[in-house]
Coordinates of C-alpha atoms in Angstrom, one line a residue:
M1 CA 0.1 0.5 0.4
S2 CA 1.7 3.1 -1.5
A3 CA 2.1 6.4 1.8
S4 CA -0.7 8.4 0.0
V5 CA -3.2 5.5 0.5
A6 CA -2.4 5.0 3.9
A7 CA -3.1 8.3 4.5
Q8 CA -5.6 8.5 3.1
N9 CA -7.0 5.2 5.0
E10 CA -5.5 6.4 8.2
V11 CA -8.7 6.5 11.0
P12 CA -8.5 10.6 12.1
L13 CA -7.8 10.8 15.7
P14 CA -10.3 12.1 17.8
T15 CA -11.9 15.5 18.7
A16 CA -14.6 17.3 20.5
C17 CA -16.4 16.5 17.9
D18 CA -16.3 12.8 19.8
V19 CA -17.0 13.6 23.1
P20 CA -20.9 13.6 23.6
L21 CA -22.6 16.8 25.6
G22 CA -24.1 14.6 28.2
P23 CA -25.6 16.4 30.8
L24 CA -24.5 19.6 29.2
A25 CA -26.8 19.7 26.4
G26 CA -29.5 22.9 26.5
M27 CA -28.2 24.3 29.9
D28 CA -28.3 28.4 29.8
V29 CA -26.5 30.0 32.8
P30 CA -26.8 33.9 33.3
L31 CA -23.8 36.2 33.4
W32 CA -22.8 38.1 35.3
K33 CA -21.0 41.5 35.7
A34 CA -20.1 44.3 37.8
A35 CA -21.8 47.9 36.9
S36 CA -18.7 49.6 36.2
G37 CA -17.3 46.3 34.3
A38 CA -17.1 44.7 31.2
V39 CA -15.8 41.7 32.4
L40 CA -18.2 39.0 32.7
H41 CA -18.4 36.4 35.1
L42 CA -19.8 33.2 35.7
S43 CA -21.4 33.2 39.0
A44 CA -22.8 36.3 41.1
E45 CA -20.6 34.2 44.1
C46 CA -17.7 35.0 42.3
R47 CA -14.6 36.6 45.0
A48 CA -13.6 39.2 42.3
F49 CA -16.7 41.4 42.8
R50 CA -16.5 44.6 45.5
V51 CA -20.0 45.6 45.2
P52 CA -23.3 43.3 44.3
P53 CA -23.2 42.4 40.3
Q54 CA -25.8 42.8 37.9
R55 CA -27.0 40.7 35.9
A56 CA -25.8 40.9 32.1
G57 CA -27.9 41.0 29.0
V58 CA -26.9 37.6 27.1
S59 CA -26.1 33.9 28.9
L60 CA -24.0 31.5 28.2
R61 CA -26.5 28.6 26.2
V62 CA -25.3 25.3 25.3
P63 CA -27.5 23.6 22.0
D64 CA -29.5 21.0 22.2
R65 CA -27.7 18.7 20.7
G66 CA -23.5 18.0 19.2
S67 CA -20.7 18.0 21.0
M68 CA -18.5 19.4 23.5
A69 CA -16.5 21.6 20.0
D70 CA -20.0 23.7 20.1
V71 CA -19.6 24.4 23.5
P72 CA -18.7 27.7 23.8
D73 CA -16.0 29.1 25.7
P74 CA -17.1 31.0 29.0
G75 CA -14.2 33.5 29.4
G76 CA -14.5 36.3 31.1
C77 CA -13.4 36.0 34.3
R78 CA -11.3 32.7 35.0
S79 CA -11.7 32.4 39.4
C80 CA -15.3 32.1 39.0
P81 CA -16.7 29.0 40.7
N82 CA -17.5 26.5 38.4
P83 CA -21.8 26.5 37.3
F84 CA -20.8 23.3 35.0
P85 CA -21.4 19.8 36.5
D86 CA -18.6 17.8 37.2
Y87 CA -19.3 16.3 34.0
Y88 CA -17.7 19.3 32.3
T89 CA -14.9 19.5 33.9
E90 CA -14.2 15.5 32.9
A91 CA -15.2 16.4 29.1
R92 CA -12.7 19.3 28.9
H93 CA -9.6 17.7 30.7
L94 CA -10.5 14.7 27.6
V95 CA -10.7 17.4 25.2
S96 CA -7.5 19.1 26.2
R97 CA -5.7 15.4 25.9
M98 CA -7.0 14.7 23.1
E99 CA -5.5 18.0 21.6
E100 CA -2.3 17.3 23.5
L101 CA -2.1 13.9 20.9
G102 CA -2.9 15.6 17.8
K103 CA 0.1 18.6 18.8
L104 CA 2.6 15.6 19.4
A105 CA 1.3 13.4 15.8
A106 CA 1.9 16.5 14.2
R107 CA 5.5 17.3 15.6
L108 CA 6.1 13.5 14.4
D109 CA 4.6 13.9 10.6
A110 CA 7.1 16.8 10.3
G111 CA 9.7 15.0 11.5
H112 CA 12.6 13.7 13.3
D113 CA 11.6 14.2 16.8
L114 CA 12.6 12.0 20.1
K115 CA 11.3 13.6 22.5
A116 CA 7.7 13.7 20.8
Y117 CA 8.2 10.1 19.8
C118 CA 9.0 10.0 23.9
E119 CA 6.0 11.4 25.4
V120 CA 3.4 9.7 23.0
L121 CA 5.2 5.8 24.4
T122 CA 4.0 7.8 28.3
F123 CA 1.2 9.7 26.9
R124 CA -1.8 8.4 29.6
M125 CA -4.4 7.9 29.6
H126 CA -5.7 9.1 33.3
G127 CA -8.6 11.9 34.4
P128 CA -8.3 15.5 35.9
G129 CA -6.2 15.2 38.8
G130 CA -4.7 12.5 37.5
R131 CA -7.7 9.4 38.9
D132 CA -8.4 6.2 37.0
P133 CA -9.5 6.4 33.8
K134 CA -11.9 3.3 34.3
D135 CA -14.1 6.6 37.2
A136 CA -14.7 8.5 34.7
H137 CA -18.9 8.9 33.7
R138 CA -20.7 6.2 31.2
L139 CA -20.8 8.8 28.8
L140 CA -16.9 9.4 27.8
R141 CA -16.5 6.3 28.0
K142 CA -16.0 5.2 24.6
P143 CA -14.0 8.7 23.6
L144 CA -11.1 8.0 26.1
A145 CA -11.1 4.1 23.8
A146 CA -10.7 5.5 20.9
L147 CA -8.2 8.1 22.3
A148 CA -6.4 5.5 23.9
A149 CA -6.8 3.4 19.9
A150 CA -5.1 6.8 18.7
R151 CA -2.4 6.8 20.9
G152 CA -1.2 3.0 19.9
R153 CA -2.1 3.7 16.1
V154 CA 0.8 7.1 15.9
A155 CA 3.4 5.4 18.1
E156 CA 3.3 2.0 15.9
R157 CA 2.9 4.6 13.1
H158 CA 5.9 6.1 13.7
A159 CA 8.3 2.9 15.2
G160 CA 9.9 1.9 12.1
T161 CA 11.7 5.0 13.0
Y162 CA 12.4 5.5 15.9
R163 CA 13.0 1.4 16.3
G164 CA 16.6 0.0 15.2
G165 CA 19.4 1.5 12.8
K166 CA 20.4 5.3 13.5
A167 CA 17.6 5.3 16.4
T168 CA 20.0 2.7 18.2
E169 CA 22.8 4.8 17.6
E170 CA 21.9 7.6 18.6
L171 CA 19.7 6.2 22.2
L172 CA 23.7 4.5 22.6
L173 CA 25.1 7.1 22.4
I174 CA 22.0 9.5 24.7
G175 CA 22.7 6.5 26.6
T176 CA 26.8 7.0 26.9
A177 CA 26.3 10.5 28.0
A178 CA 24.6 9.3 30.7
L179 CA 26.5 7.3 32.6
L180 CA 29.2 9.6 32.4
H181 CA 27.0 12.3 33.0
S182 CA 25.7 10.7 36.4
D183 CA 29.7 10.1 37.3
F184 CA 30.4 13.6 37.1
H185 CA 26.9 14.1 40.1
R186 CA 28.4 11.0 42.0
R187 CA 31.3 12.6 42.5
R188 CA 31.0 16.0 43.4
P189 CA 32.3 17.8 44.8
G190 CA 35.8 17.9 42.3
K191 CA 36.4 17.2 38.9
F192 CA 35.8 14.0 36.5
R193 CA 37.4 10.8 37.4
Q194 CA 37.9 9.7 34.4
P195 CA 40.3 8.3 31.5
W196 CA 39.5 12.0 29.5
Q197 CA 40.7 13.5 32.3
E198 CA 43.7 14.2 31.9
T199 CA 43.7 14.8 28.1
W200 CA 40.7 17.3 28.4
E201 CA 43.2 19.4 31.0
E202 CA 46.1 18.9 29.0
I203 CA 44.3 20.7 26.3
C204 CA 42.9 23.3 28.4
E205 CA 47.1 23.7 29.8
E206 CA 47.8 24.0 25.8
A207 CA 45.1 27.0 25.7
L208 CA 46.3 28.5 29.0
E209 CA 50.4 28.2 27.9
A210 CA 49.6 30.0 24.1
R211 CA 47.3 33.3 26.1
E212 CA 49.7 32.7 28.3
L213 CA 52.4 33.3 25.2
E214 CA 50.8 36.6 24.1
N215 CA 50.4 38.2 27.5
P216 CA 52.3 36.9 30.6
S217 CA 50.5 38.7 32.9
S218 CA 46.9 36.6 32.4
G219 CA 47.4 35.5 35.7
Q220 CA 42.9 35.2 35.5
A221 CA 43.1 33.2 32.6
R222 CA 44.6 30.3 34.4
Y223 CA 42.3 30.5 36.5
D224 CA 38.7 31.1 34.2
Y225 CA 40.0 27.9 32.4
Q226 CA 40.6 25.7 36.0
Y227 CA 36.9 27.1 36.9
G228 CA 35.1 26.3 33.6
F229 CA 36.4 23.2 33.0
D230 CA 33.5 20.8 35.0
R231 CA 31.0 23.3 33.6
W232 CA 32.4 23.0 30.5
C233 CA 32.4 19.2 30.6
E234 CA 28.4 19.2 31.4
K235 CA 26.7 21.7 29.8
W236 CA 28.6 19.5 26.9
L237 CA 26.4 16.1 28.5
T238 CA 23.7 17.5 29.5
A239 CA 23.2 19.0 25.5
L240 CA 24.4 15.0 24.0
M241 CA 21.2 13.9 26.5
D242 CA 18.8 16.6 25.6
L243 CA 15.8 14.9 24.0
S244 CA 15.1 18.5 22.8
P245 CA 13.5 18.3 18.0
A246 CA 17.5 17.6 16.4
E247 CA 18.3 20.8 13.9
Q248 CA 18.9 18.2 11.0
H249 CA 19.4 20.5 7.8
D250 CA 21.5 18.8 5.9
R251 CA 22.9 16.7 8.1
L252 CA 23.3 12.9 7.5
S253 CA 21.6 11.7 10.9
P254 CA 19.8 11.9 13.9
V255 CA 23.3 11.2 15.5
A256 CA 25.2 13.8 13.4
A257 CA 22.8 16.7 14.5
R258 CA 22.8 16.0 18.3
W259 CA 26.8 16.3 18.0
A260 CA 26.6 19.8 15.9
R261 CA 24.2 21.0 19.2
A262 CA 26.6 19.5 21.8
H263 CA 29.4 21.1 19.8
D264 CA 27.4 24.3 19.4
V265 CA 26.1 24.2 23.0
L266 CA 30.2 23.6 24.4
G267 CA 31.1 26.8 22.4
Q268 CA 28.7 29.6 23.8
A269 CA 29.6 28.1 27.6
I270 CA 32.9 28.7 26.5
K271 CA 32.3 32.4 25.3
R272 CA 30.6 33.0 28.0
D273 CA 33.7 32.8 30.7
L274 CA 36.1 33.8 27.9
Q275 CA 34.5 36.4 26.0
D276 CA 36.2 36.9 23.1
E277 CA 39.9 34.6 23.7
P278 CA 41.7 34.3 20.3
W279 CA 41.8 30.9 21.3
M280 CA 38.3 30.2 22.3
V281 CA 36.9 28.7 19.2
R282 CA 39.8 26.5 18.6
L283 CA 39.2 25.1 22.5
A284 CA 36.2 24.6 22.2
D285 CA 36.6 22.0 18.6
R286 CA 39.4 20.5 20.7
L287 CA 37.4 19.9 23.4
H288 CA 34.7 18.2 21.4
D289 CA 36.6 16.3 19.4
T290 CA 38.3 14.1 22.4
G291 CA 34.6 13.8 24.6
R292 CA 33.7 12.3 20.9
G293 CA 36.2 10.1 20.6
L294 CA 35.8 9.4 24.4
V295 CA 32.1 8.3 24.6
S296 CA 31.9 6.3 21.0
G297 CA 34.8 4.5 22.2
I298 CA 32.6 3.4 25.7
A299 CA 29.2 3.1 23.0
A300 CA 31.4 0.9 20.6
S301 CA 32.8 -1.3 23.6
M302 CA 29.6 -1.9 25.3
T303 CA 27.2 -3.3 22.8
D304 CA 27.9 -6.7 23.3
P305 CA 24.0 -7.9 24.1
V306 CA 23.4 -9.4 27.9
V307 CA 19.8 -10.5 29.4
V308 CA 19.1 -8.4 32.0
A309 CA 15.8 -8.8 34.2
Y310 CA 14.4 -5.8 35.3
D311 CA 12.0 -4.8 38.4
G312 CA 9.3 -1.8 36.8
R313 CA 9.4 -0.1 40.2
E314 CA 12.0 1.2 40.2
V315 CA 14.1 4.0 37.0
I316 CA 16.5 3.5 35.0
D317 CA 18.8 6.7 35.0
L318 CA 18.1 8.1 31.4
P319 CA 16.0 11.4 30.8
W320 CA 12.6 11.3 30.9
P321 CA 11.3 9.9 29.0
A322 CA 13.9 7.5 27.4
Q323 CA 13.8 4.8 29.1
D324 CA 10.3 3.7 27.4
L325 CA 12.2 4.3 24.4
L326 CA 15.6 1.4 25.6
W327 CA 12.0 -1.4 25.9
V328 CA 11.2 -0.3 22.6
Q329 CA 14.9 -0.6 21.3
Y330 CA 14.5 -4.2 23.2
P331 CA 10.9 -5.7 23.3
G332 CA 11.4 -8.6 25.3
G333 CA 10.0 -10.0 28.2
V334 CA 6.9 -8.5 30.6
R335 CA 4.6 -9.2 33.4
E336 CA 2.3 -7.0 34.9
T337 CA 1.8 -6.4 38.6
G338 CA -0.4 -3.6 39.4
H339 CA 1.0 -0.3 37.7
S340 CA 4.5 -2.3 37.4
R341 CA 6.0 -3.9 34.3
H342 CA 8.4 -6.2 35.2
R343 CA 11.1 -7.2 31.7
L344 CA 13.3 -10.1 31.3
T345 CA 15.3 -9.3 28.3
A346 CA 18.6 -8.6 26.3
L347 CA 19.6 -5.1 25.7
P348 CA 23.6 -4.0 25.1
R349 CA 25.7 -4.1 28.9
L350 CA 26.2 0.3 27.9
F351 CA 22.7 0.4 29.8
T352 CA 23.2 -2.2 33.0
L353 CA 25.8 0.1 33.7
L354 CA 23.6 3.3 34.7
D355 CA 21.5 2.2 37.7
S356 CA 23.3 4.3 40.8
L357 CA 24.9 2.9 43.2
A358 CA 22.0 2.5 46.0
R359 CA 19.5 0.8 43.1
R360 CA 19.9 -2.0 40.5
S361 CA 16.9 -2.4 38.7
L362 CA 18.4 -4.1 36.1
R363 CA 20.5 -7.3 36.3
V364 CA 22.4 -9.5 34.2
V365 CA 21.6 -13.0 34.5
A366 CA 22.8 -14.5 31.5
D367 CA 25.2 -13.9 28.1
T368 CA 22.0 -13.6 25.1
E369 CA 22.1 -16.0 21.7
W370 CA 22.7 -14.6 18.6
N371 CA 18.7 -16.5 17.9
D372 CA 16.6 -15.0 21.4
S373 CA 13.2 -13.3 20.4
P374 CA 10.4 -11.8 22.8
T375 CA 9.2 -15.2 21.9
V376 CA 12.1 -16.6 24.1
Y377 CA 12.4 -14.4 26.8
Q378 CA 8.0 -14.0 27.1
E379 CA 8.2 -18.0 28.2
A380 CA 10.7 -17.4 30.6
I381 CA 9.3 -14.4 32.7
D382 CA 6.1 -16.7 32.4
N383 CA 6.6 -19.8 33.8
V384 CA 9.0 -17.2 36.9
P385 CA 6.5 -18.2 39.9
K386 CA 3.7 -15.4 40.6
A387 CA 4.5 -15.2 44.4
A388 CA 8.2 -13.5 42.7
F389 CA 6.1 -10.5 41.6
S390 CA 4.1 -9.8 45.1
P391 CA 4.6 -5.8 46.1
E392 CA 6.6 -7.2 49.6
A393 CA 9.0 -8.7 46.8
H394 CA 11.6 -6.7 46.7
C395 CA 12.9 -7.6 43.6
W396 CA 11.7 -10.1 41.6
W397 CA 14.7 -11.9 39.9
S398 CA 16.3 -12.1 43.1
T399 CA 14.7 -15.3 44.7
N400 CA 15.3 -16.8 40.8
S401 CA 18.8 -14.9 39.4
A402 CA 21.4 -17.6 41.9
G403 CA 19.5 -20.3 39.3
R404 CA 16.1 -21.5 38.0
L405 CA 16.1 -17.7 36.1
P406 CA 18.5 -18.6 33.8
H407 CA 17.5 -22.5 34.3
L408 CA 13.9 -20.5 32.7
L409 CA 15.6 -19.2 29.7
A410 CA 17.3 -22.2 28.9
M411 CA 14.7 -24.5 28.5
A412 CA 12.5 -21.3 26.5
R413 CA 16.0 -21.4 23.8
A414 CA 15.6 -25.1 24.0
D415 CA 11.5 -24.9 23.2
A416 CA 12.6 -22.2 20.8
A417 CA 15.0 -24.0 18.9
S418 CA 12.5 -27.4 18.9
A419 CA 9.9 -25.4 17.8
Q420 CA 11.6 -23.7 14.6
R421 CA 12.9 -27.5 13.6
E422 CA 9.2 -28.7 13.5
A423 CA 8.7 -25.8 11.7
Q424 CA 11.1 -26.5 8.5
R425 CA 10.8 -30.2 8.4
A426 CA 6.4 -29.0 7.9
V427 CA 8.2 -26.8 5.0
A428 CA 10.5 -29.7 3.8
P429 CA 10.3 -33.1 4.8
W430 CA 12.7 -34.5 3.3
R431 CA 15.5 -32.8 5.6

């Protein structure tokens, strides 16, 4: 099916036109105003009135039939008590969620926008005040279901762009930057304790020597470099982790755009500190190239896959909401208990280092095999005793990782290999 035909067959996103008027139909709300004012109020009890209000010559009338798109905007004072029933608040909230999803879909249609895709993945179906959608008014349950289905369609329509290929490289880059950034904060006060620190400081010393040759009385410059070093590092790493839309222009990929943005941020930070020093541009280039070499080396050396067990009650030290993108890139077996999703899957070893020292939400339980699939991991986690996922259990894999969980994984792999052989015999029985 061509892209144009697919677009024509695409189910439109739900809007206010899909939300019924319900108990609002036919309501006629009187409007009030002060004798000397033009602002209209929905209630005579509004605290904005200093003197008794008077009835305005108009009222706010809701049509007898139609949808929430036909409800006029009250306008006027925003602090008035709400004269509408609770249904109005619920319906308005649902309409705002529909509009939010529409904006995210438009951003994704406009081009590469990792943040928008992550926000679609984390798009939650909740009512006003974070209430459970099951408590919604009965007339709103159908449009709520339509919104949930629309979110799934938007995520699936763009999944190919953010799954595999350059998207995997981008996530590895973000993960490596997050690893170094977390190390930066763990070791404060002080500087980086990484192999790159010495190299970066050598470059700074080189810049200082060049500056002092031009101006022997530049003692302040040495302080400026030493003071700025940590701050430049942090801003550079933060720019690499930033999920804001990448300005690709003529660059080959989102990864190239991310590097370019980090370089620009580093240059601006150095310029603010050093003003118009002649060495400033060369310093930014050399620091960026050194850091890029280290980050690329770490990402490349830690891409070997390992099988991990994940406790859904924990979070990984990735920029929010990139954690959800991790499970899109590396799907596996899932067990849901309440609001938590526990996982067994394979992902690059790099991401297992992102946990802080106080948590171990990702636990390496085995090596992976190239013929593993999400089906294998699903079968293995399905056979873990249900009691392991109880709220009282610290981590569901803690009592299974010593031997039982790898054993279940080996059994699932054997079952998958057996099923594959049976399928091959069915296609070519002479083998």
